[in-house]
Amino acid sequence: MIKKSHIPKLDDFLDGGIPEGTSVLFCAYPGIGSETFGYQILNGRLQEGDKGFIFTNVAEPSSIIYEFNKYGWDLEKNIDEENVFFVDGSSYFIGSPVMGKYSIENYSQIKEVVKKAINDVPSGVGVINNLSTLVDYLGVEETLETIHEWNEFAKLNKTVLIYIFTKWDYEEQFIDEIKSSVDCLVNVNTIEDRVIIGQGFMVVSSSWTTPSNEMALFFIIQPGGVRIYIPKILVTGPHNAGKSTFVKAISKKSVSVDRKALGKFKTTIAMDIGHMEYKGFVADVFGTPGQERFDLILDVLAKEAVGAFILVDSTLPETFARAKEMISKCKAEAIPKIIVANKTDLPGALTTEKIREIMKLGSDIPIVPASAREKIGINEAMDAFLALLYRD
Amino acid sequence: MIPHIESGVHGFDELGNFKGGGGIPENTVTLIYGPPKTGKSIFSYQFAYHGLIIEEPCLYMLIDYTMKDLKQNMMEFGFNMERYLENDNFHVINAVTTNREDLMVDSEVYRYSSVKNPIDIMVKVGEGASLVHKKNPRFRAVIDSLTTLLLYNENMLIVRILKAYIMRIKAAGGTVIITYTEGSTDSNKETMIKSMVDNIIRLDGEYLTIEAMKGMGKRRAPYNITDKGMVVGKGIL
């Protein structure tokens, strides 16, 4: 039987939710909190009338109750009604009074005590927060052995186990072993360029469905919990570099606010708006006008965007300085960006190496040759962009 | 030449004799260590406060004392923090008290965490670094102090937090001061910590010794704690 995860979008990724008796690992990069995922799943299941427990070795139960309150979820009432309980593996070690149905005063007790807890919540859910801290207590070997035993036990008992894990710089082999110890792995990643500007989750593997490799961007609000949003992508560059054509090329649908300036050629005077859906990445695309008088728009959009395509006309090196200026604007807001060397099919187009040299760009900014008009290099540009965003 | 930022400690920036102004190499991590009560925190107050005056925001991690203590301690040297808390240039991660014990409201610039929960600390550091960076990509960060963090956590975990912290702040462009009380942990841990930072300064109550600093040799100078804060005298090579 499949139960809803109560995390928006995650149920779509998982073909309806999480089957009874399975284990799910939320693997987060340092700097992102993934415990909210565990707490939200638990809260949702409690509301459905199921039972559950939280094993904690990172915060005292009272702090967790307080956290739940901030999300607008009443854990205390559920504790009173015996729908949920704590396995307190935290308080004793910091000298606070222990609290909860079970408590741990010696690391060697952890395995058996959690098994008892699993046994107490048949067809329910247990949240293990935090697996990485457990590794510090038990060491790699014993942790892996413990997880295997818990998972076996949970399967028999139809209990879902949610593991919260922070991916510090462990050995790759250990990470692989941890990942293969569970039925389902959800990666919680950051989108960053020097600072974190967004976070997303993605189902990497699952024993009951084929993952879609789609990333859902989210933020966490209190009250509320995990909320999904559609990110903004910026397309910018000097005047007449081909931004509108590019926005159209990467979008399923798009509109352009423009006018025919002085007759012949169209120029964008407000912005191009498109909607990109590529390999599971969904975003609203905003193309800004290239003229300096519109830099204010660029400023505002760059603040909200998670990434940018900077277009240059490969045949016009004299416009590169302006492109560089626009990059520095995006840079101030620190967002991942790639250069699209447009009009690469035209005579006199410079090579990407030459463009890199003239613009004095570091190797960390990818340059992709393309022709928005001829639909050349569009997929390559989007692939390079996603690789940058996901930091593959 | 490595760009330097002003330390805010009287006399310190003159020790290096750098062309174009001395100070602390920008975007590096400096460990200030020594016995208790030698002025390590005072160094970090001056570093943070001077930054605020010249519009360089600060991400301050409180571990050994409460916000009330910090304000009082800084006030002793005439540093009034209120203005900078109000204009959002002074960001605090309070890992020492919960907001049920403290009067400050949990907000974007004032976040609560726990020494026992490094995962949460890193979440707050990540958010804080983004916010502070937005105010000014040239910013300062302080951990005062590592001592308590060491007390509460396993060796390996400390290495991980520190690594993650340093990576996060450096990537964002910040310059970091970390204080640590000598002898509060075993020598292995100490060596480990020293290997992770760029610059090392030791305070012994009488002398300030620059044991290591990017772009300069060892320096040693006497210092005093006055009502203006730490004042460093003329350096000896």
XYZ file of C-alpha atoms in Angstrom:
629
model
C 0.000 0.000 0.000
C 1.314 3.430 -1.002
C 0.926 6.371 1.363
C 1.271 10.016 0.404
C 4.510 11.739 1.358
C 2.753 15.081 1.913
C 5.657 16.817 0.208
C 4.402 18.677 -2.866
C 5.730 17.266 -6.147
C 7.480 14.377 -4.400
C 4.396 12.167 -4.735
C 4.365 12.808 -8.508
C 8.022 11.842 -8.690
C 7.349 8.690 -6.663
C 4.299 7.484 -8.533
C 1.863 8.371 -5.780
C 3.917 8.249 -2.619
C 5.892 5.949 -0.372
C 4.983 2.236 -0.098
C 4.668 0.619 3.323
C 7.801 -0.882 4.776
C 10.246 1.033 2.594
C 13.106 3.346 3.483
C 13.758 6.806 2.074
C 17.018 8.715 2.449
C 17.115 12.501 2.130
C 20.699 13.308 1.259
C 21.456 16.986 1.711
C 24.520 19.095 1.072
C 25.879 20.923 4.118
C 24.019 24.182 4.273
C 20.574 22.855 3.523
C 18.206 21.535 6.102
C 16.454 18.414 4.957
C 14.928 17.549 8.312
C 11.845 19.549 7.333
C 11.128 16.837 4.738
C 11.116 14.194 7.446
C 9.016 16.262 9.811
C 6.510 17.155 7.098
C 6.072 13.506 6.099
C 5.587 12.555 9.744
C 3.094 15.334 10.342
C 1.095 14.385 7.248
C 0.972 10.753 8.259
C -0.098 11.647 11.797
C -2.959 13.650 10.343
C -3.998 10.579 8.392
C -4.245 8.753 11.700
C -1.006 6.777 11.430
C 1.539 6.449 14.193
C 5.159 7.449 14.216
C 8.338 8.281 16.064
C 11.324 10.582 15.813
C 14.794 9.375 16.664
C 16.925 12.420 17.348
C 20.606 12.811 18.026
C 20.866 16.444 16.939
C 18.318 18.351 19.008
C 16.478 17.793 22.247
C 12.824 16.781 21.877
C 11.682 20.132 23.281
C 13.476 21.965 20.453
C 11.868 19.700 17.890
C 8.415 20.312 19.367
C 9.162 24.008 19.122
C 10.247 23.614 15.472
C 7.014 21.771 14.684
C 5.065 24.617 16.239
C 6.800 27.099 13.994
C 5.680 25.063 10.990
C 2.154 25.118 12.398
C 2.146 21.408 13.225
C 0.997 20.300 16.645
C 3.393 17.604 17.783
C 2.632 17.991 21.470
C -1.003 17.052 21.104
C -0.003 13.980 19.140
C 2.477 13.042 21.848
C -0.232 13.392 24.497
C -2.550 11.230 22.439
C 0.248 8.688 22.054
C 0.255 8.887 18.275
C 3.906 9.760 18.202
C 6.890 9.523 20.525
C 10.557 10.388 20.733
C 13.623 8.234 20.890
C 15.796 10.788 22.627
C 19.406 10.264 21.650
C 20.386 13.835 22.316
C 19.503 15.165 25.780
C 21.629 12.819 27.867
C 24.770 13.715 25.965
C 24.409 17.417 26.569
C 23.364 17.009 30.166
C 19.693 17.877 29.740
C 16.944 15.770 31.288
C 15.919 13.039 28.860
C 12.447 13.055 27.442
C 10.414 10.638 25.401
C 9.237 7.079 25.470
C 12.777 5.866 24.886
C 16.069 7.505 25.593
C 19.637 6.610 24.869
C 22.443 6.980 27.353
C 24.944 4.783 25.609
C 25.589 4.561 21.875
C 25.552 0.773 21.962
C 21.827 0.888 22.797
C 20.821 2.725 19.637
C 20.228 -0.234 17.363
C 17.981 -2.178 19.722
C 16.057 0.818 21.036
C 15.149 2.008 17.547
C 14.027 -1.525 16.704
C 11.678 -1.385 19.661
C 10.396 1.943 18.367
C 9.809 0.471 14.900
C 7.948 -2.368 16.509
C 5.668 0.127 18.274
C 4.488 1.781 15.059
C 3.355 -0.933 12.626
C 2.328 0.587 9.272
C 3.521 3.930 10.621
C 6.571 6.058 10.037
C 9.874 6.618 11.807
C 12.111 9.623 11.199
C 15.841 9.104 11.839
C 17.434 12.497 12.400
C 20.333 12.388 11.823
C 22.149 9.575 10.072
C 25.409 11.498 9.604
C 25.626 12.152 13.329
C 25.043 8.447 13.884
C 28.098 7.700 11.753
C 30.155 9.796 14.142
C 29.015 7.662 17.058
C 29.072 4.247 15.495
C 31.574 4.412 12.667
C 30.953 3.447 9.071
C 30.735 -0.344 9.357
C 28.388 -0.446 12.286
C 26.173 2.288 10.842
C 25.691 0.370 7.605
C 24.958 -2.817 9.526
C 22.488 -0.958 11.730
C 20.633 0.564 8.775
C 20.333 -2.839 7.125
C 18.910 -4.355 10.258
C 16.441 -1.499 10.812
C 15.281 -1.657 7.219
C 14.714 -5.411 7.380
C 12.805 -5.016 10.593
C 10.768 -2.113 9.246
C 9.845 -4.094 6.151
C 8.390 -6.903 8.262
C 6.557 -4.342 10.330
C 5.380 -2.283 7.323
C 6.947 0.800 8.884
C 8.338 3.511 6.632
C 11.758 4.799 7.695
C 12.838 8.302 6.712
C 16.559 8.955 7.078
C 17.952 12.478 7.243
C 21.533 12.609 6.075
C 24.018 15.415 5.553
C 26.643 14.719 2.939
C 29.801 16.029 4.596
C 32.978 15.162 2.749
C 32.846 11.401 3.373
C 34.609 8.796 1.278
C 32.719 8.188 -1.977
C 32.524 4.496 -1.254
C 30.715 5.077 2.009
C 28.233 7.443 0.363
C 27.548 4.820 -2.300
C 26.994 2.158 0.309
C 24.636 4.354 2.314
C 22.698 5.183 -0.824
C 22.348 1.579 -1.861
C 21.130 0.626 1.609
C 17.767 2.316 1.112
C 14.805 1.835 -1.212
C 14.643 5.421 -2.298
C 17.167 8.207 -2.471
C 16.192 11.858 -2.666
C 19.002 14.339 -3.213
C 18.557 17.789 -1.748
C 20.885 20.133 -3.621
C 21.811 23.758 -3.611
C 21.945 26.007 -6.614
C 24.859 28.271 -6.004
C 27.363 30.620 -7.446
C 29.530 31.611 -4.514
C 26.448 31.810 -2.295
C 23.372 29.618 -2.092
C 20.635 31.102 -4.233
C 18.234 28.233 -4.441
C 17.605 24.672 -3.406
C 16.005 21.754 -5.145
C 15.212 18.096 -4.607
C 15.385 15.219 -7.029
C 14.581 11.516 -6.753
C 17.770 9.739 -7.730
C 16.688 6.169 -7.234
C 13.610 4.314 -6.102
C 12.824 0.614 -5.954
C 9.155 1.040 -6.863
C 9.292 3.513 -9.700
C 11.628 4.929 -12.322
C 12.910 8.351 -11.304
C 12.175 11.152 -13.747
C 15.430 13.090 -13.084
C 13.217 16.128 -12.606
C 14.352 18.702 -10.065
C 11.805 20.583 -7.995
C 12.963 23.891 -6.621
C 11.659 24.670 -3.193
C 11.862 26.944 -0.242
C 10.885 26.333 3.340
C 8.443 28.600 5.083
C 7.225 28.826 8.647
C 4.410 28.154 9.026
C 3.933 25.853 6.078
C 6.949 23.668 5.404
C 8.286 22.705 1.979
C 6.878 24.799 -0.877
C 7.606 24.330 -4.564
C 8.215 27.220 -6.915
C 8.980 27.776 -10.565
C 12.363 29.504 -10.817
C 13.190 32.413 -13.074
C 15.913 32.257 -15.697
C 17.425 35.355 -17.164
C 18.390 35.858 -20.800
C 20.432 38.974 -21.310
C 23.126 40.463 -23.494
C 23.878 43.482 -25.682
C 21.346 44.993 -28.052
C 20.550 42.801 -31.067
C 22.492 39.774 -29.812
C 19.435 37.628 -30.477
C 17.898 37.396 -27.049
C 14.267 37.295 -28.157
C 14.994 34.569 -30.691
C 16.873 32.633 -28.024
C 14.038 32.955 -25.525
C 11.688 31.583 -28.180
C 14.135 28.807 -29.013
C 14.384 27.495 -25.457
C 10.726 28.048 -24.583
C 7.712 25.932 -25.202
C 5.746 29.126 -25.504
C 6.743 32.756 -25.296
C 5.552 36.307 -25.714
C 7.526 39.370 -26.592
C 6.763 42.955 -25.741
C 8.348 44.893 -28.566
C 7.813 47.496 -31.216
C 9.214 48.198 -34.598
C 11.760 50.876 -33.845
C 12.383 53.087 -36.859
C 10.610 50.709 -39.141
C 12.632 47.745 -40.109
C 13.777 45.701 -37.196
C 11.887 44.718 -34.123
C 13.461 45.584 -30.815
C 12.337 44.468 -27.409
C 11.289 47.374 -25.229
C 10.020 45.652 -22.137
C 10.917 42.007 -22.023
C 10.508 38.593 -23.504
C 8.766 36.050 -21.378
C 8.952 32.348 -21.993
C 8.487 29.050 -20.254
C 11.270 26.511 -20.444
C 10.792 22.792 -19.863
C 13.903 20.809 -20.545
C 14.927 17.410 -19.205
C 12.721 17.853 -16.192
C 13.829 21.386 -15.429
C 10.987 23.854 -15.479
C 11.513 27.620 -15.379
C 10.055 30.932 -16.421
C 12.391 32.688 -18.793
C 12.833 36.444 -18.846
C 14.679 38.136 -21.651
C 15.728 41.683 -20.860
C 16.278 44.456 -23.376
C 19.934 45.138 -24.164
C 19.931 48.913 -24.025
C 21.505 50.558 -21.019
C 18.401 52.489 -20.134
C 16.786 49.193 -19.227
C 19.539 48.085 -16.841
C 17.193 48.669 -13.946
C 15.050 45.763 -15.165
C 18.144 43.587 -15.371
C 19.009 44.569 -11.839
C 15.629 43.555 -10.506
C 15.403 40.310 -12.466
C 18.950 39.231 -11.616
C 18.022 39.381 -7.947
C 15.308 36.798 -8.395
C 16.838 34.551 -11.029
C 18.596 31.245 -10.323
C 20.662 31.415 -13.481
C 21.384 33.377 -16.649
C 22.122 32.958 -20.313
C 24.289 35.827 -21.555
C 24.028 36.202 -25.301
C 26.719 37.759 -27.450
C 26.820 38.281 -31.186
C 29.878 36.247 -32.227
C 30.432 38.510 -35.222
C 30.539 41.767 -33.223
C 33.487 41.841 -30.787
C 32.848 45.559 -30.226
C 29.736 44.615 -28.235
C 31.641 42.310 -25.877
C 32.480 45.094 -23.454
C 28.789 45.753 -22.978
C 28.192 42.021 -22.487
C 30.896 41.986 -19.867
C 29.231 44.843 -18.060
C 25.969 42.934 -18.058
C 27.759 39.863 -16.663
C 29.182 41.898 -13.848
C 25.646 42.924 -13.005
C 24.606 39.298 -12.788
C 27.810 38.544 -10.959
C 26.952 41.064 -8.296
C 23.922 38.970 -7.635
C 26.044 35.835 -7.955
C 24.044 33.527 -10.163
C 25.275 30.661 -12.325
C 25.635 31.822 -15.911
C 26.745 30.668 -19.332
C 27.692 32.626 -22.432
C 25.822 31.785 -25.604
C 27.983 32.757 -28.581
C 25.126 33.449 -30.955
C 25.134 33.839 -34.739
C 27.948 31.354 -34.939
C 26.717 30.345 -38.398
C 27.344 33.789 -39.854
C 30.514 34.748 -41.732
C 33.098 36.418 -39.523
C 31.869 34.687 -36.354
C 34.631 34.316 -33.780
C 35.443 31.006 -32.136
C 34.544 30.467 -28.486
C 38.273 30.475 -27.621
C 38.685 33.855 -29.248
C 35.590 35.182 -27.464
C 36.886 33.910 -24.141
C 40.194 35.630 -24.820
C 38.689 38.972 -25.820
C 36.192 38.982 -22.954
C 38.892 37.756 -20.531
C 36.573 35.151 -19.073
C 37.681 32.516 -16.601
C 37.273 28.873 -17.461
C 34.473 28.549 -14.912
C 32.021 30.288 -17.250
C 31.066 27.981 -20.129
C 30.755 29.426 -23.664
C 28.465 27.568 -26.041
C 28.383 28.365 -29.782
C 24.844 28.618 -31.107
C 22.501 30.031 -33.664
C 19.181 30.836 -32.115
C 17.668 31.468 -35.547
C 18.850 28.179 -37.040
C 18.201 26.296 -33.788
C 21.844 25.251 -33.597
C 23.438 24.680 -30.205
C 20.224 25.305 -28.255
C 20.158 21.917 -26.555
C 23.886 22.160 -25.927
C 23.357 25.534 -24.255
C 20.579 24.152 -22.085
C 22.644 21.071 -21.192
C 25.592 23.254 -20.204
C 23.250 25.401 -18.158
C 21.742 22.454 -16.284
C 25.185 20.964 -15.663
C 26.183 24.267 -14.102
C 23.006 24.506 -12.067
C 23.153 20.940 -10.792
C 26.950 21.114 -10.475
C 27.348 17.723 -12.171
C 49.739 41.639 -4.286
C 47.162 40.140 -1.980
C 44.501 42.690 -1.080
C 44.227 43.339 2.645
C 41.397 44.551 4.807
C 41.750 46.778 7.821
C 41.779 44.744 11.017
C 40.322 47.450 13.238
C 42.957 46.626 15.874
C 45.113 49.677 16.666
C 48.662 49.187 15.488
C 48.060 45.770 13.978
C 47.881 46.871 10.352
C 51.268 48.618 10.672
C 52.986 45.330 11.578
C 53.016 44.095 8.035
C 54.345 47.190 6.266
C 52.331 46.428 3.210
C 52.390 48.804 0.311
C 48.939 50.269 0.099
C 47.937 49.505 3.662
C 48.309 46.478 5.892
C 45.829 44.386 7.712
C 44.419 40.957 7.203
C 44.647 39.303 3.776
C 41.218 39.471 2.222
C 39.186 36.291 1.824
C 41.346 34.266 4.201
C 40.745 32.546 7.541
C 42.655 33.710 10.610
C 42.893 31.713 13.804
C 43.403 33.757 16.946
C 44.433 31.504 19.782
C 46.049 31.649 23.175
C 45.375 31.104 26.893
C 42.106 32.358 28.419
C 41.660 36.102 29.016
C 44.320 37.290 26.589
C 42.052 39.364 24.360
C 41.024 36.928 21.648
C 37.380 37.961 21.719
C 38.370 41.619 21.914
C 40.326 41.210 18.685
C 37.228 39.807 17.029
C 35.011 42.619 18.413
C 37.318 45.219 16.896
C 37.532 43.306 13.636
C 33.752 43.065 13.389
C 32.983 46.573 14.570
C 35.536 48.262 12.321
C 34.022 46.425 9.369
C 30.584 47.718 10.262
C 31.856 51.301 10.401
C 33.237 51.012 6.875
C 30.069 49.290 5.644
C 31.440 45.776 5.542
C 28.721 43.607 7.030
C 29.498 40.817 9.474
C 28.224 37.320 10.118
C 28.963 36.657 13.777
C 28.655 33.247 15.327
C 28.035 33.427 19.068
C 29.105 30.299 20.858
C 30.644 31.132 24.197
C 28.396 33.871 25.489
C 24.958 35.349 24.992
C 23.902 38.272 22.859
C 23.484 40.343 26.009
C 27.106 39.625 26.915
C 28.274 40.491 23.425
C 26.520 43.842 23.486
C 27.878 44.623 26.951
C 31.394 43.502 26.119
C 31.439 45.633 23.016
C 29.971 48.587 24.864
C 33.003 48.500 27.190
C 35.031 49.757 24.261
C 32.356 52.167 23.139
C 31.090 49.940 20.345
C 27.356 50.404 20.035
C 25.886 47.487 18.131
C 22.247 48.558 18.073
C 22.516 50.660 14.931
C 24.087 47.808 12.982
C 21.546 45.308 14.172
C 18.885 47.688 12.952
C 20.405 48.368 9.537
C 20.877 44.637 8.968
C 24.651 44.793 8.604
C 25.318 42.748 11.725
C 24.068 39.193 11.343
C 24.206 36.857 14.313
C 23.960 33.101 14.568
C 23.275 32.384 18.199
C 24.314 28.816 18.952
C 24.427 29.316 22.696
C 20.915 30.084 23.911
C 17.498 29.199 22.644
C 15.117 32.028 21.956
C 13.044 30.970 24.895
C 15.901 32.089 27.116
C 16.968 35.090 25.082
C 15.031 38.261 24.432
C 16.005 38.613 20.781
C 13.418 37.614 18.206
C 14.391 34.997 15.655
C 14.678 36.948 12.422
C 16.556 37.077 9.154
C 19.535 38.763 10.805
C 19.327 36.967 14.123
C 19.172 33.200 13.880
C 19.166 30.593 16.596
C 21.028 27.339 16.322
C 22.730 24.902 18.654
C 26.335 23.882 19.286
C 25.097 20.327 19.374
C 23.574 20.578 15.921
C 26.274 21.392 13.370
C 23.953 20.468 10.516
C 21.618 23.225 11.564
C 24.540 25.597 12.144
C 25.614 25.080 8.547
C 22.087 25.765 7.323
C 22.138 29.093 9.144
C 25.662 29.839 7.890
C 24.527 29.160 4.324
C 21.552 31.476 4.615
C 23.547 34.092 6.498
C 26.373 34.092 3.950
C 23.893 34.680 1.105
C 22.232 37.564 2.916
C 25.444 39.237 4.028
C 27.009 38.778 0.587
C 23.992 40.523 -0.912
C 24.604 43.529 1.337
C 28.266 43.645 0.324
C 30.408 40.950 -1.303
C 33.256 42.197 0.878
C 32.180 41.078 4.306
C 33.557 39.693 7.568
C 32.754 36.594 9.553
C 33.615 35.636 13.118
C 33.384 32.433 15.132
C 33.819 33.229 18.814
C 34.791 30.674 19.809
C 35.609 27.238 18.586
C 36.294 26.062 22.125
C 32.723 25.169 23.051
C 32.041 23.639 19.670
C 35.013 21.337 20.247
C 33.726 20.383 23.634
C 30.368 19.216 22.363
C 31.261 17.391 19.182
C 33.335 14.523 17.886
C 36.691 15.247 16.264
C 35.663 14.269 12.779
C 32.516 16.314 12.957
C 34.492 19.438 13.868
C 36.688 18.943 10.826
C 33.599 18.640 8.674
C 31.865 21.697 10.087
C 34.990 23.800 9.843
C 35.686 22.663 6.307
C 32.119 23.324 5.243
C 32.080 26.684 7.049
C 35.380 27.858 5.570
C 34.370 26.734 2.091
C 31.029 28.473 2.355
C 32.341 31.795 3.632
C 35.370 31.865 1.338
C 33.255 31.108 -1.715
C 31.023 34.020 -0.776
C 34.044 36.309 -0.499
C 34.196 36.761 3.269
C 37.223 37.196 5.546
C 37.095 35.083 8.688
C 38.368 35.310 12.267
C 38.087 32.238 14.471
C 39.042 32.340 18.137
C 40.113 29.367 20.165
C 41.367 28.863 23.725
C 44.684 27.104 23.719
C 44.819 23.782 25.514
C 41.061 23.302 25.627
C 41.452 20.234 23.493
C 44.158 17.700 22.708
C 47.134 18.618 20.558
C 45.890 16.527 17.625
C 42.765 18.607 17.325
C 44.829 21.757 17.634
C 47.148 20.722 14.831
C 44.152 19.802 12.729
C 42.542 23.201 13.235
C 45.767 25.025 12.457
C 46.113 23.097 9.222
C 42.717 24.324 8.055
C 43.253 28.062 8.448
C 45.403 30.468 6.397
C 46.745 32.743 9.127
C 47.608 32.043 12.741
C 47.942 34.644 15.468
C 48.794 33.810 19.049
C 48.040 36.065 22.003
C 49.736 35.381 25.322
C 48.646 38.397 27.335
C 51.852 40.289 26.640
C 52.801 39.624 23.047
C 50.911 39.160 19.838
C 52.717 36.720 17.552
C 51.850 36.302 13.912
C 52.893 32.683 13.512
C 51.716 32.468 9.938
C 50.135 34.907 7.539
C 49.759 34.893 3.789
C 52.458 37.011 2.179
C 54.527 37.827 5.272
C 56.989 36.318 7.711
C 56.703 35.883 11.448
C 56.087 39.027 13.477
C 55.870 39.678 17.190
C 54.716 42.773 19.013
C 53.690 43.737 22.537
C 50.061 44.706 23.127
C 47.787 46.185 25.746
C 44.082 46.120 26.303
C 42.864 49.673 26.828
C 39.420 51.250 26.992
C 39.626 51.608 23.193
C 40.300 47.926 22.789
C 43.508 46.148 21.892
C 46.489 48.353 21.051
C 49.452 46.692 19.373
C 52.908 48.200 19.753
C 55.852 48.277 17.413
C 56.663 44.946 15.823
C 59.805 42.889 16.209
C 60.779 40.629 13.324
